PDB file of C-alpha atoms in Angstrom:
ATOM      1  CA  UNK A  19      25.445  -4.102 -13.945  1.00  0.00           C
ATOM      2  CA  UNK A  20      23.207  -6.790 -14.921  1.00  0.00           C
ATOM      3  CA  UNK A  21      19.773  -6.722 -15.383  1.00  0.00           C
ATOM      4  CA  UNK A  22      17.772  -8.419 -12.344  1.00  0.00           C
ATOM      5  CA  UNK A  23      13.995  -9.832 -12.523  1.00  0.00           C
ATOM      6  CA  UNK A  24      12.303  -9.984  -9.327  1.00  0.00           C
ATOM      7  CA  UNK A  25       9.241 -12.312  -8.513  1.00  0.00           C
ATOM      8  CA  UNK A  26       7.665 -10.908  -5.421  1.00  0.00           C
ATOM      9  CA  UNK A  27       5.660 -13.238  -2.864  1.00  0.00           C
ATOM     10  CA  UNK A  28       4.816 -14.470   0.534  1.00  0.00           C
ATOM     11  CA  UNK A  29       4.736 -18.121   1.760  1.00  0.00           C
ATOM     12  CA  UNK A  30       1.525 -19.023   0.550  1.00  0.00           C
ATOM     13  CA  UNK A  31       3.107 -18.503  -3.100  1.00  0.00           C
ATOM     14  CA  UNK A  32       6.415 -19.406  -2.753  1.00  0.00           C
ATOM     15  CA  UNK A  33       5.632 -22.629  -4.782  1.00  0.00           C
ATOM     16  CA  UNK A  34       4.213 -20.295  -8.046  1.00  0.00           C
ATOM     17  CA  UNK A  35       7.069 -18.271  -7.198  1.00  0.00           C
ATOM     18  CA  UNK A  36      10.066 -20.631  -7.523  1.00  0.00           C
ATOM     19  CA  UNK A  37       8.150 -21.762 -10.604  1.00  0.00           C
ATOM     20  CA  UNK A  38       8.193 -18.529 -12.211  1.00  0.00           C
ATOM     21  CA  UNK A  39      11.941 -17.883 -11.083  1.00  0.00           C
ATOM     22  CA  UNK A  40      12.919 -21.087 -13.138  1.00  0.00           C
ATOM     23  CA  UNK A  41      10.894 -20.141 -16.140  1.00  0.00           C
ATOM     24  CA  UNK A  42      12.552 -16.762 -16.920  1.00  0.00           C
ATOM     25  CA  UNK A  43      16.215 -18.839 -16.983  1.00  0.00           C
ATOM     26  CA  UNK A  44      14.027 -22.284 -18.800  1.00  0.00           C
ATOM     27  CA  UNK A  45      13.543 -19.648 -21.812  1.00  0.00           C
ATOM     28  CA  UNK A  46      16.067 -16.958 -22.104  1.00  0.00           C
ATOM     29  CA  UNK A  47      17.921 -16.756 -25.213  1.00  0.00           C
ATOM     30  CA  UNK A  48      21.039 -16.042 -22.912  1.00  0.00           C
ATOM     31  CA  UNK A  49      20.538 -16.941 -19.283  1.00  0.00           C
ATOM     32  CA  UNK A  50      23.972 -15.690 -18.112  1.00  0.00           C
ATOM     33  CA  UNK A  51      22.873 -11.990 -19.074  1.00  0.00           C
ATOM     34  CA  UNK A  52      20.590 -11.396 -16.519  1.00  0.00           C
ATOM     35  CA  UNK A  53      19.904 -12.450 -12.523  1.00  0.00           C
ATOM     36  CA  UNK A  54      16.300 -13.653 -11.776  1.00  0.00           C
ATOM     37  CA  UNK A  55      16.186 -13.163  -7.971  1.00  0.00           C
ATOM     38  CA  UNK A  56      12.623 -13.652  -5.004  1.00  0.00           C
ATOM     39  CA  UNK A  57      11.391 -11.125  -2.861  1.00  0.00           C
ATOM     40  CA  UNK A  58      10.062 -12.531   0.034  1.00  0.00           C
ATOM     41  CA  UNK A  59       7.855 -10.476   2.636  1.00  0.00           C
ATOM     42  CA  UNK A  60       9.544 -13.003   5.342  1.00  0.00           C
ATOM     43  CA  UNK A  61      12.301 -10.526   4.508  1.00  0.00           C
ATOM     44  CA  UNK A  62      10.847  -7.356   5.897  1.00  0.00           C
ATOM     45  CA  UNK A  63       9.931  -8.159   9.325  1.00  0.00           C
ATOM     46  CA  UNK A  64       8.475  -4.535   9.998  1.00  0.00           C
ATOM     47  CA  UNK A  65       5.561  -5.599   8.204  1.00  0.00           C
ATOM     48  CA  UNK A  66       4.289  -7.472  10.908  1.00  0.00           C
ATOM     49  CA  UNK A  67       4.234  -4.449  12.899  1.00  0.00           C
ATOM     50  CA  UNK A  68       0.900  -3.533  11.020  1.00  0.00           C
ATOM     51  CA  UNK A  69      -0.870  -6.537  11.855  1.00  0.00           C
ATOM     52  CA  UNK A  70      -4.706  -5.443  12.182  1.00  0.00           C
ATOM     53  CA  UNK A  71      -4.015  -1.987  11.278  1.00  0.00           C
ATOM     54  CA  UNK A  72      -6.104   0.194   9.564  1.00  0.00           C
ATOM     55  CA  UNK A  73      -4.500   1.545   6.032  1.00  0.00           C
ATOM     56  CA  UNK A  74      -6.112   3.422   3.291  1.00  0.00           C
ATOM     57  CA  UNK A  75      -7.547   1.338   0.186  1.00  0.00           C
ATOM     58  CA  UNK A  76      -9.397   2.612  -2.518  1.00  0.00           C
ATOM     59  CA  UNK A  77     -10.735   5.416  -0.059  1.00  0.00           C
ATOM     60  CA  UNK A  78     -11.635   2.658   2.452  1.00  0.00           C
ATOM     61  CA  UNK A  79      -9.893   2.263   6.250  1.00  0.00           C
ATOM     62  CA  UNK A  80      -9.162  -2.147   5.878  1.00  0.00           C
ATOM     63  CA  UNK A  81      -7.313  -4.010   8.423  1.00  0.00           C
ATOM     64  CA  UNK A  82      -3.595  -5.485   7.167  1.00  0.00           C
ATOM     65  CA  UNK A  83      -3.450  -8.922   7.290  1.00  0.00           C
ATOM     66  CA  UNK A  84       0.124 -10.351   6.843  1.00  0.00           C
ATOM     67  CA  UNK A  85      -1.324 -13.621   6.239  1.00  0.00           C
ATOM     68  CA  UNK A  86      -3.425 -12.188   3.066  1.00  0.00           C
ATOM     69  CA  UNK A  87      -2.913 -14.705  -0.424  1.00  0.00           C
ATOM     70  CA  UNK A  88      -1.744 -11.026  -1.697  1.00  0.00           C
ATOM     71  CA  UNK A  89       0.355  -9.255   1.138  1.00  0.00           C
ATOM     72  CA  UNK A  90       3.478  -9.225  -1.281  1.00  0.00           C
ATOM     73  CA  UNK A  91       2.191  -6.586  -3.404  1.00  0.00           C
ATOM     74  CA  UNK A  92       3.655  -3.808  -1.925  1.00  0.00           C
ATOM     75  CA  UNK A  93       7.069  -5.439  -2.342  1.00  0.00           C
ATOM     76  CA  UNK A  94       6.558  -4.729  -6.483  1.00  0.00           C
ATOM     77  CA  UNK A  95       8.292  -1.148  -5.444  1.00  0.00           C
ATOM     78  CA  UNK A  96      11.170  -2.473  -3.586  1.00  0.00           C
ATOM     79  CA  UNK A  97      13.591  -3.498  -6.896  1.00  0.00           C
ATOM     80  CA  UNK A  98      15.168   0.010  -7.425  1.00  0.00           C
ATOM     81  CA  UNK A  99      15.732   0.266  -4.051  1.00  0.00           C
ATOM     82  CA  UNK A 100      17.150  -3.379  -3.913  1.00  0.00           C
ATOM     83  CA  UNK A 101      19.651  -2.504  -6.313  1.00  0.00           C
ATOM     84  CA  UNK A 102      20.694   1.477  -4.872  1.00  0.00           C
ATOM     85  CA  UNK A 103      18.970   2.796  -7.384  1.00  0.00           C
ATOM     86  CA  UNK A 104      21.752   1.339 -10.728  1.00  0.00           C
ATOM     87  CA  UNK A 105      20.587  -0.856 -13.753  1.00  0.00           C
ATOM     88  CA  UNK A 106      17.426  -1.982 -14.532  1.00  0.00           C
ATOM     89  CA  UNK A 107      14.664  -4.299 -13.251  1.00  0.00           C
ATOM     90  CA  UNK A 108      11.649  -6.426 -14.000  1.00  0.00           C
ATOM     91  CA  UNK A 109       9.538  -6.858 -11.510  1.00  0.00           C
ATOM     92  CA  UNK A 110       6.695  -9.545 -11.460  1.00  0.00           C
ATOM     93  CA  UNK A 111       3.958 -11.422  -9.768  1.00  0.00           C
ATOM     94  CA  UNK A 112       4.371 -14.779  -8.460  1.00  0.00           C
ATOM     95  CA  UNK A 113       1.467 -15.913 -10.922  1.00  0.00           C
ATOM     96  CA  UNK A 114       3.501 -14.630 -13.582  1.00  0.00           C
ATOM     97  CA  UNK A 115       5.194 -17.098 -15.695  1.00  0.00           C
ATOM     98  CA  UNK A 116       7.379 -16.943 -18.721  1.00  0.00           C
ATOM     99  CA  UNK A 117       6.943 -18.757 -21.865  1.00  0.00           C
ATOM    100  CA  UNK A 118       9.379 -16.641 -24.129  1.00  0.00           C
ATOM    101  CA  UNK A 119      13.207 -15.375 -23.753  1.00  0.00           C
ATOM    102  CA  UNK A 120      12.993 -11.687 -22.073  1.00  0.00           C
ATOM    103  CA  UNK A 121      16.647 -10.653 -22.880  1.00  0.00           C
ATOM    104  CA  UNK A 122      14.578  -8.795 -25.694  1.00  0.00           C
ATOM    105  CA  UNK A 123      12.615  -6.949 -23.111  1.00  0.00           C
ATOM    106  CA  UNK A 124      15.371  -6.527 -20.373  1.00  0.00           C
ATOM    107  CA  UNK A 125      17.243  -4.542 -23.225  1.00  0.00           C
ATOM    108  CA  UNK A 126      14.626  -3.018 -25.274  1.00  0.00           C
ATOM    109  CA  UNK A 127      14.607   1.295 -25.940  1.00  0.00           C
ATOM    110  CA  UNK A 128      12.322   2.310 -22.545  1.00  0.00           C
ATOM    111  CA  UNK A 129      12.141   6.257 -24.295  1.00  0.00           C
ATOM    112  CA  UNK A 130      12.908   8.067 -21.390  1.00  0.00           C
ATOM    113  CA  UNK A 131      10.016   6.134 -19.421  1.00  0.00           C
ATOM    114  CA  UNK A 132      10.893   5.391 -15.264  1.00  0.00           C
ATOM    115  CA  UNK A 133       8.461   2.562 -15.512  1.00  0.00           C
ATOM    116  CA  UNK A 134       6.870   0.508 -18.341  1.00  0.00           C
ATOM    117  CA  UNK A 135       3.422  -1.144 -18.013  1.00  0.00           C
ATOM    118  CA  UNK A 136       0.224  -2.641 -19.407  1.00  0.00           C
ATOM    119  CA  UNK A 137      -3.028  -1.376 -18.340  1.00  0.00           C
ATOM    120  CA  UNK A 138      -5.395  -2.923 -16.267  1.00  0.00           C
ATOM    121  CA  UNK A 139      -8.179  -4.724 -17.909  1.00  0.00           C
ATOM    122  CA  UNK A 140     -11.414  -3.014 -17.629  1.00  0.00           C
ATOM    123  CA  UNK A 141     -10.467   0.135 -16.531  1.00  0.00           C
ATOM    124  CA  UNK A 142      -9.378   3.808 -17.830  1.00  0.00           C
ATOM    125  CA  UNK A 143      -7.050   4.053 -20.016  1.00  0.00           C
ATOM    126  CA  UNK A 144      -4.853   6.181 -16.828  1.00  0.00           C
ATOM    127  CA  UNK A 145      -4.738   2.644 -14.689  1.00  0.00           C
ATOM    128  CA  UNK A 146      -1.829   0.252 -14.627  1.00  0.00           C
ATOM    129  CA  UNK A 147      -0.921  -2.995 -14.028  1.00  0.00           C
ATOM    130  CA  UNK A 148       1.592  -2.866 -11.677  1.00  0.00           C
ATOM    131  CA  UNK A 149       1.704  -6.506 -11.740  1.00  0.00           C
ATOM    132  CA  UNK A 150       4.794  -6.587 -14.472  1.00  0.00           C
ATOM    133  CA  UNK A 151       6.837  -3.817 -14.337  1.00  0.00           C
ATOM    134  CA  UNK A 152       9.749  -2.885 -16.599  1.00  0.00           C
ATOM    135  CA  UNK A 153      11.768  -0.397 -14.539  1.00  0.00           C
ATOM    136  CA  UNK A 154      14.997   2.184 -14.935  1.00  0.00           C
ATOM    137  CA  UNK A 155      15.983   2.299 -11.943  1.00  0.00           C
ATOM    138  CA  UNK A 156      17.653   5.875 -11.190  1.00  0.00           C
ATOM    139  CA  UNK A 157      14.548   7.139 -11.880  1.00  0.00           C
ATOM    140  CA  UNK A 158      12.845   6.017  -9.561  1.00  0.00           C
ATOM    141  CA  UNK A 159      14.911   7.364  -6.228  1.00  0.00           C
ATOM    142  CA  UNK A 160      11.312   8.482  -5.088  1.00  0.00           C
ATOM    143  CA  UNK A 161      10.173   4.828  -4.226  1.00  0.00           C
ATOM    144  CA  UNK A 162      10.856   3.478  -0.651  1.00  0.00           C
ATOM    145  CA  UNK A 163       9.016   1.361   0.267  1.00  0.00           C
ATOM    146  CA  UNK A 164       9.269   1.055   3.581  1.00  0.00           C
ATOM    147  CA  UNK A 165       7.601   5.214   4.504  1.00  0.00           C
ATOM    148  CA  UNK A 166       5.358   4.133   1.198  1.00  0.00           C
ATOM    149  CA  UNK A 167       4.052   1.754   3.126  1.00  0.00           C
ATOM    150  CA  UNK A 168       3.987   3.534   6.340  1.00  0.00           C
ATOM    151  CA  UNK A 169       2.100   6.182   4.514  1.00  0.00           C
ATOM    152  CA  UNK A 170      -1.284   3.980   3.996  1.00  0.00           C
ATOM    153  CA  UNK A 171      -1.478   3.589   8.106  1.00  0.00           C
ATOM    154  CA  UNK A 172      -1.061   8.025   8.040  1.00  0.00           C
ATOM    155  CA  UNK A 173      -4.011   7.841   5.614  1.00  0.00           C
ATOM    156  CA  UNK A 174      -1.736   9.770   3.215  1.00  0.00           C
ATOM    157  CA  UNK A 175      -1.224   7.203   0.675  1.00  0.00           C
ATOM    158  CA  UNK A 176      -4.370   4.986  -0.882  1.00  0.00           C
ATOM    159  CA  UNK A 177      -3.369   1.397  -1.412  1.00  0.00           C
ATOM    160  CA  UNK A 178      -5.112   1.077  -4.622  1.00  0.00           C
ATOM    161  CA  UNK A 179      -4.035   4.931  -6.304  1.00  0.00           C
ATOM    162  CA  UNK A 180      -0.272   3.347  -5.016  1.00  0.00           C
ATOM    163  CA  UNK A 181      -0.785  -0.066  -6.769  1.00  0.00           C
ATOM    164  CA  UNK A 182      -2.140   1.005  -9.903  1.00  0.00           C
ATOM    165  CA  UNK A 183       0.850   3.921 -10.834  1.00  0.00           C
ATOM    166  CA  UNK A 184      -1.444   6.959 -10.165  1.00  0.00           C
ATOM    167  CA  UNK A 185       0.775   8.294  -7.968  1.00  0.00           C
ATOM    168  CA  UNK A 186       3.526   8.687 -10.374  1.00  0.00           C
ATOM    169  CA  UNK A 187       4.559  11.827 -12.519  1.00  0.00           C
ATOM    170  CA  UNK A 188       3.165  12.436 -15.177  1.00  0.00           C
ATOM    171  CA  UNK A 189       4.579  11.317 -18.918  1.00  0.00           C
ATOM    172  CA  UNK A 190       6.698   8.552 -16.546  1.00  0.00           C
ATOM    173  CA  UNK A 191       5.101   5.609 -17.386  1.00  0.00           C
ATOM    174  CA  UNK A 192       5.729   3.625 -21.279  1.00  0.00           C
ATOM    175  CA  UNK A 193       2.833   1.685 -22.117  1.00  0.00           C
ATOM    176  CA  UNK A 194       3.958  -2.183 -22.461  1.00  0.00           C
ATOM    177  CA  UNK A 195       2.428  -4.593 -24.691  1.00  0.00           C
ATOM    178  CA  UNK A 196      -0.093  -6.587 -23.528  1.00  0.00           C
ATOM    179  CA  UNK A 197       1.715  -9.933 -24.541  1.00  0.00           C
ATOM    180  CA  UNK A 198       4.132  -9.883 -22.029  1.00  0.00           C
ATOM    181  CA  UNK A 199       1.433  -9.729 -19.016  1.00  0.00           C
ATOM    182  CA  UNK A 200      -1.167 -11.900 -20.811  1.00  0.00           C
ATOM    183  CA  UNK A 201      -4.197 -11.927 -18.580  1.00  0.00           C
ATOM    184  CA  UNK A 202      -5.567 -15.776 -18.234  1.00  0.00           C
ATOM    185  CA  UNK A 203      -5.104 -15.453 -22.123  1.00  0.00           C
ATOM    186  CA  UNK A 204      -2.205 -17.984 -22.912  1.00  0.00           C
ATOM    187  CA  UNK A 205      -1.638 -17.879 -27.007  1.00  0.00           C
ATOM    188  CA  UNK A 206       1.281 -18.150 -29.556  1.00  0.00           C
ATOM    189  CA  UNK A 207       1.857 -14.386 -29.169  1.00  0.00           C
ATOM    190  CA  UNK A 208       2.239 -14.819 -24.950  1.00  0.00           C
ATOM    191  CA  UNK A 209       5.524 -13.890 -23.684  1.00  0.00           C
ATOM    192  CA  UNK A 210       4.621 -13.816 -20.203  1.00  0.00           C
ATOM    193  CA  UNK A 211       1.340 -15.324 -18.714  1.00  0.00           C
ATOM    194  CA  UNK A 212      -0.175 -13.647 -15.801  1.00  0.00           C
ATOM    195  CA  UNK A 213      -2.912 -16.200 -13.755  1.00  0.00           C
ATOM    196  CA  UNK A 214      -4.479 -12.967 -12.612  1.00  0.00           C
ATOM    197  CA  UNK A 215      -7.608 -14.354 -11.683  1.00  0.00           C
ATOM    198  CA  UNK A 216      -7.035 -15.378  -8.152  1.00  0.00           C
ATOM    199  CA  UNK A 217     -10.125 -18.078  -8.054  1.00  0.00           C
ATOM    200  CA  UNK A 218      -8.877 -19.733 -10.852  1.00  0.00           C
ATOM    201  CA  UNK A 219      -5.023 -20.311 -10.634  1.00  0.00           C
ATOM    202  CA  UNK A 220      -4.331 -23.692 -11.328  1.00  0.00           C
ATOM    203  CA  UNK A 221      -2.081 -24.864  -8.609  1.00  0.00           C
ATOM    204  CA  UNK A 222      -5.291 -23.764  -6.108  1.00  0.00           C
ATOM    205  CA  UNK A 223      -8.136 -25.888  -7.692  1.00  0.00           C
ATOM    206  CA  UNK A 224     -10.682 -27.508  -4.879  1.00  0.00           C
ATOM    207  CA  UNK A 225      -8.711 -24.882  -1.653  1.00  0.00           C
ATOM    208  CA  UNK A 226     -10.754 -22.924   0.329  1.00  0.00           C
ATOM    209  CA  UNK A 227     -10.628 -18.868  -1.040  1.00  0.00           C
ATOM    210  CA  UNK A 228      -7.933 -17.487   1.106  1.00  0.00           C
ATOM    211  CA  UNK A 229      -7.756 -13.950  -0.177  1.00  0.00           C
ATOM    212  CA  UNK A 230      -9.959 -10.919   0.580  1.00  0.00           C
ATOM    213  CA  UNK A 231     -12.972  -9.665  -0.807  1.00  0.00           C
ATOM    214  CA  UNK A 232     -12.288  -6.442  -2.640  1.00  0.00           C
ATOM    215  CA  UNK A 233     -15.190  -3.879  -1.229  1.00  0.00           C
ATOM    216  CA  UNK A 234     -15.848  -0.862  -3.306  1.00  0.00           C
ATOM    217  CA  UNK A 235     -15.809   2.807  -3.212  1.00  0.00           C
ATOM    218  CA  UNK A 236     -19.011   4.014  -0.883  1.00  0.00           C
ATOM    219  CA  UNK A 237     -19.046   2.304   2.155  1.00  0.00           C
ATOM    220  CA  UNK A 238     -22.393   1.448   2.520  1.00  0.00           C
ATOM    221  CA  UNK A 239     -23.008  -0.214  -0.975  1.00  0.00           C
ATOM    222  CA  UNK A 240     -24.837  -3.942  -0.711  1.00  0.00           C
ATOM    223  CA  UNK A 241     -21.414  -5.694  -1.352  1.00  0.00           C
ATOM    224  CA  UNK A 242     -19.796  -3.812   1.313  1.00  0.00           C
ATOM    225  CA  UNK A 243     -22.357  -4.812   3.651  1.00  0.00           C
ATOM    226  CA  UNK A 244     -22.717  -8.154   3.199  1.00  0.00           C
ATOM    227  CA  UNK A 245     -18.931  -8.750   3.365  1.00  0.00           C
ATOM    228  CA  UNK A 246     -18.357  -6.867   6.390  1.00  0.00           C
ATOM    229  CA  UNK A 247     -21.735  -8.883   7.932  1.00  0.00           C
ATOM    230  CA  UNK A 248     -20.012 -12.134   6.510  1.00  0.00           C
ATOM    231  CA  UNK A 249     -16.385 -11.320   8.299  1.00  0.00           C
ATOM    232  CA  UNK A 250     -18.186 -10.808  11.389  1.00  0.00           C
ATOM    233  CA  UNK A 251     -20.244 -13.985  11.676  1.00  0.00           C
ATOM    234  CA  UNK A 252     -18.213 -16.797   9.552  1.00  0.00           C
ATOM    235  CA  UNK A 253     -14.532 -14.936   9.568  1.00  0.00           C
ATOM    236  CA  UNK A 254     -12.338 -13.691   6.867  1.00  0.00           C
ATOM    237  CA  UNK A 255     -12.839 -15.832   4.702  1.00  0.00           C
ATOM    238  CA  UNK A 256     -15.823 -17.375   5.325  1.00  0.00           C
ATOM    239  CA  UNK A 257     -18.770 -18.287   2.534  1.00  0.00           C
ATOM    240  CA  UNK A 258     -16.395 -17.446  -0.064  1.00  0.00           C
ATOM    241  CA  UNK A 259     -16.277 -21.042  -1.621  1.00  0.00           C
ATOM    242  CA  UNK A 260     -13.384 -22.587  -2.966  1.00  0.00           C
ATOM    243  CA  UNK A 261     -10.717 -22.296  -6.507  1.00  0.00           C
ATOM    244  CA  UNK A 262     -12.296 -23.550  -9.577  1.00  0.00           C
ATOM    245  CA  UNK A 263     -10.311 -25.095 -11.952  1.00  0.00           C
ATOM    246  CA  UNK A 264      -8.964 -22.597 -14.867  1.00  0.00           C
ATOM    247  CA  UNK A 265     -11.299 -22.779 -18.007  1.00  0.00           C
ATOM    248  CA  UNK A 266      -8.048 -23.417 -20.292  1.00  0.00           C
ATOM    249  CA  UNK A 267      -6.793 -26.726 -19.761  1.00  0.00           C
ATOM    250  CA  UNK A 268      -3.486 -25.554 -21.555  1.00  0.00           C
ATOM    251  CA  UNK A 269      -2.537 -23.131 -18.145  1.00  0.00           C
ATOM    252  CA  UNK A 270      -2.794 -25.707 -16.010  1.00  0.00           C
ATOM    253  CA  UNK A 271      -0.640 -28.204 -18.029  1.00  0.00           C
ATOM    254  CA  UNK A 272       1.766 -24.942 -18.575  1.00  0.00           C
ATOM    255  CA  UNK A 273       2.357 -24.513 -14.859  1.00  0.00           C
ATOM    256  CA  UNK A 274       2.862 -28.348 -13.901  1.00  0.00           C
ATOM    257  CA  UNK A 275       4.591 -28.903 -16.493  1.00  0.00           C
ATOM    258  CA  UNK A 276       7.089 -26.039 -15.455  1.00  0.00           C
ATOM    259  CA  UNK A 277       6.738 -27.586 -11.367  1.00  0.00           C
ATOM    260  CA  UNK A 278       7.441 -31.197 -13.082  1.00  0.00           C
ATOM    261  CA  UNK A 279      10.965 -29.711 -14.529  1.00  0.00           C
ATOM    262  CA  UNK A 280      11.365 -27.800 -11.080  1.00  0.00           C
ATOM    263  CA  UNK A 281      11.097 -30.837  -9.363  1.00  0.00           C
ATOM    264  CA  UNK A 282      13.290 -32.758 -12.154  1.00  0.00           C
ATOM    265  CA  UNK A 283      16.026 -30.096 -11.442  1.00  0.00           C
ATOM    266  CA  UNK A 284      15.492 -30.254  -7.549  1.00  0.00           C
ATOM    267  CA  UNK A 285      14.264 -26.307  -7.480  1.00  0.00           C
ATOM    268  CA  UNK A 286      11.104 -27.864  -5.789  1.00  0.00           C
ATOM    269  CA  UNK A 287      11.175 -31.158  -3.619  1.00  0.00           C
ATOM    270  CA  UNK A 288       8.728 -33.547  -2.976  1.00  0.00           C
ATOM    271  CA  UNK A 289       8.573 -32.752   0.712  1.00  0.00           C
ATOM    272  CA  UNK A 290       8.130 -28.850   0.143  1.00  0.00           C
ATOM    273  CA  UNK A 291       5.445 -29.701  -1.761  1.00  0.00           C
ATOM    274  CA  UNK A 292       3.937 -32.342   0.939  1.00  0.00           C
ATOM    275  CA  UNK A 293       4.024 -29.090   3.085  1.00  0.00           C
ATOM    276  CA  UNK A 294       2.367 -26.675   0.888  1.00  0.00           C
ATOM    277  CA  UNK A 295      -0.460 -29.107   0.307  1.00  0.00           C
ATOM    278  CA  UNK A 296      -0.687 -29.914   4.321  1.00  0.00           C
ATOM    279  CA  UNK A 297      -1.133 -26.082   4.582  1.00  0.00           C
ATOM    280  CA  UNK A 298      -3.629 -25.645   1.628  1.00  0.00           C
ATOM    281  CA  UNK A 299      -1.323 -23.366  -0.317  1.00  0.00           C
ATOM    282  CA  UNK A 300      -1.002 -26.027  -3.109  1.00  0.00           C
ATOM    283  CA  UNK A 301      -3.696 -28.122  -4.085  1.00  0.00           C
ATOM    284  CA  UNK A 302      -3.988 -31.238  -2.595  1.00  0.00           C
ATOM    285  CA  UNK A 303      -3.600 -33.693  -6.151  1.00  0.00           C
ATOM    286  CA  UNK A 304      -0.452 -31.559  -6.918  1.00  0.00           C
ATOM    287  CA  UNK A 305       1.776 -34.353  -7.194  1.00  0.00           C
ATOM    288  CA  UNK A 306      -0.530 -37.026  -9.043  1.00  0.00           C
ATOM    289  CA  UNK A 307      -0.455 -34.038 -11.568  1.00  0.00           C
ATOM    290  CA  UNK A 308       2.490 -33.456 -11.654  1.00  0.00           C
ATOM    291  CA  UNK A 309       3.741 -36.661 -12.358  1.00  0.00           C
ATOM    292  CA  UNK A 310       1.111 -37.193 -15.567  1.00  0.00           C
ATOM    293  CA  UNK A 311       2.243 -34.073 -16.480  1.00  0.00           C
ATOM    294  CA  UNK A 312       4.639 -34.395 -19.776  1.00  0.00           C
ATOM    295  CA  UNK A 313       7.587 -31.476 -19.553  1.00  0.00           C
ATOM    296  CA  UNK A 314       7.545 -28.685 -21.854  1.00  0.00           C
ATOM    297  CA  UNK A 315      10.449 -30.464 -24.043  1.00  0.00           C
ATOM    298  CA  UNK A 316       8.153 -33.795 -24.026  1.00  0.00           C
ATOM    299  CA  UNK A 317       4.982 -31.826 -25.485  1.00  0.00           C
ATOM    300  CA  UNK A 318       5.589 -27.880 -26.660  1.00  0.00           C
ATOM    301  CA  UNK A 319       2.558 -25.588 -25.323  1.00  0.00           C
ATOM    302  CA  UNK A 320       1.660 -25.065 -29.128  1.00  0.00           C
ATOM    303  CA  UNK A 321       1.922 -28.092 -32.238  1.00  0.00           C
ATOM    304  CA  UNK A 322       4.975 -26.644 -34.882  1.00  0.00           C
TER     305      UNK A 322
END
């Protein structure tokens, strides 16, 4: 059985997305030994069931919002599943984009691990990014994600202990190096470059924020409060300004120069982008850029 990298997303980053699908195959050493494949939450209508429901995240009741820039993330447990539990997986964010062949990775000696990951920056050494995930699949027979899921609305299951692999046994989890979920850090070394910071990502510059406000442990801290005064009087997403433009002018050429081959190559049209704009999931001078932009063949990332 082939190998299989999922990119995960909802229709607000389908365009990311389809980018990232196409990069995995742009740089593989051997495209043919591996399937690069979307999972899309418009796939798994129960979702919508928990519209405005209260689940459990990061010991705080929050309402579900479908419509949420990050609503996908629960799909990152669905590839075992996906593929009854044979072969192996990568699993990745939409804003995760490839710059370097992964048939090394898709292959390499996991050790016994069930899951191999990078930690999350900031944070305890015990906290993972579940963002990229190398996984062996009949390993992991314990993830469904559909009662996962279901759990959070129980109050059994916190969203963030879920996300973040401190749920899983212990010894599990192979620590993956850091190069092939690059945070906003795009180098030589990057094999895989994760836009992690959501106000930055360079296909959003000038939108209005559409994504939560994390709120903290505590309830009643001062950030809590103001948020939850803010949702009430201006809205979700109210007073939370708009994307800046990414402080590395090299990311943004990296991802329209990947969406200018994409639309070379017909992956991406000129009208699905018209629509993404029209619905502020894409910037609205996408396709001036994209057209300045030089391919990745015209002008490498890095000078030889």
């Amino acid at each position: 059985m082939k190998p299989v990298v999922f990119v995960h997303t909802n229709e607000k980053q389908i365009v990311g997305a389809l980018v990232s699908q196409y990069s995995f195959r742009r740089f593989a050493a051997d495209p043919s030994a591996f399937d690069v494949r979307l999972i899309e939450t418009t796939a798994y209508d129960w979702m919508k069931d928990y519209e405005g429901r209260l689940y459990l995240r990061d010991g705080l009741k929050r309402e579900w919002l479908n419509e949420d820039l990050q609503s996908f993330t629960v799909l990152r447990f669905a590839p075992p599943e996906l593929m009854s539990y044979h072969g192996r997986s990568l699993v990745v964010d939409p804003d995760v984009f490839c710059i370097s062949s992964v048939n090394e990775l898709l292959t390499r000696d996991m050790k016994g691990a069930a899951v191999m990951a990078r930690h999350r920056a900031g944070t305890k050494q015990a906290v993972w990014a579940s963002s990229v995930m190398l996984l062996d699949n009949p390993k992991l027979t314990h993830w469904q994600v559909r009662a996962d899921f279901e759990a959070m609305f129980r109050f059994e299951r916190d969203y963030m202990k879920w996300i973040t692999l401190q749920l899983e046994p212990e010894g599990s989890i192979g620590l993956l190096e850091s190069v092939w979920n690059d945070f906003d850090r795009l180098t030589p070394e990057t094999r895989m470059i994760h836009n992690t910071k959501r106000q930055t990502q360079p296909w959003k510059s000038g939108l209005p924020v559409d994504f939560r406000a994390p709120e903290s442990k505590g309830g009643f801290t001062p950030k809590n409060i103001y948020h939850r005064v803010r949702r009430v009087i201006f809205g979700e997403y109210g007073l939370m300004g708009t994307y800046k433009p990414h402080p590395d002018p090299n990311q943004e050429r990296l991802f329209f120069g990947l969406l200018r081959e994409c639309h070379d190559k017909g992956i991406v049209t000129e009208a699905m982008i018209r629509h993404e704009m029209k619905h502020n999931h894409v910037r609205h001078d996408a396709l001036e850029l994209m057209r300045r932009t030089p391919t990745l063949d015209e002008q490498p990332l890095f000078a030889a």
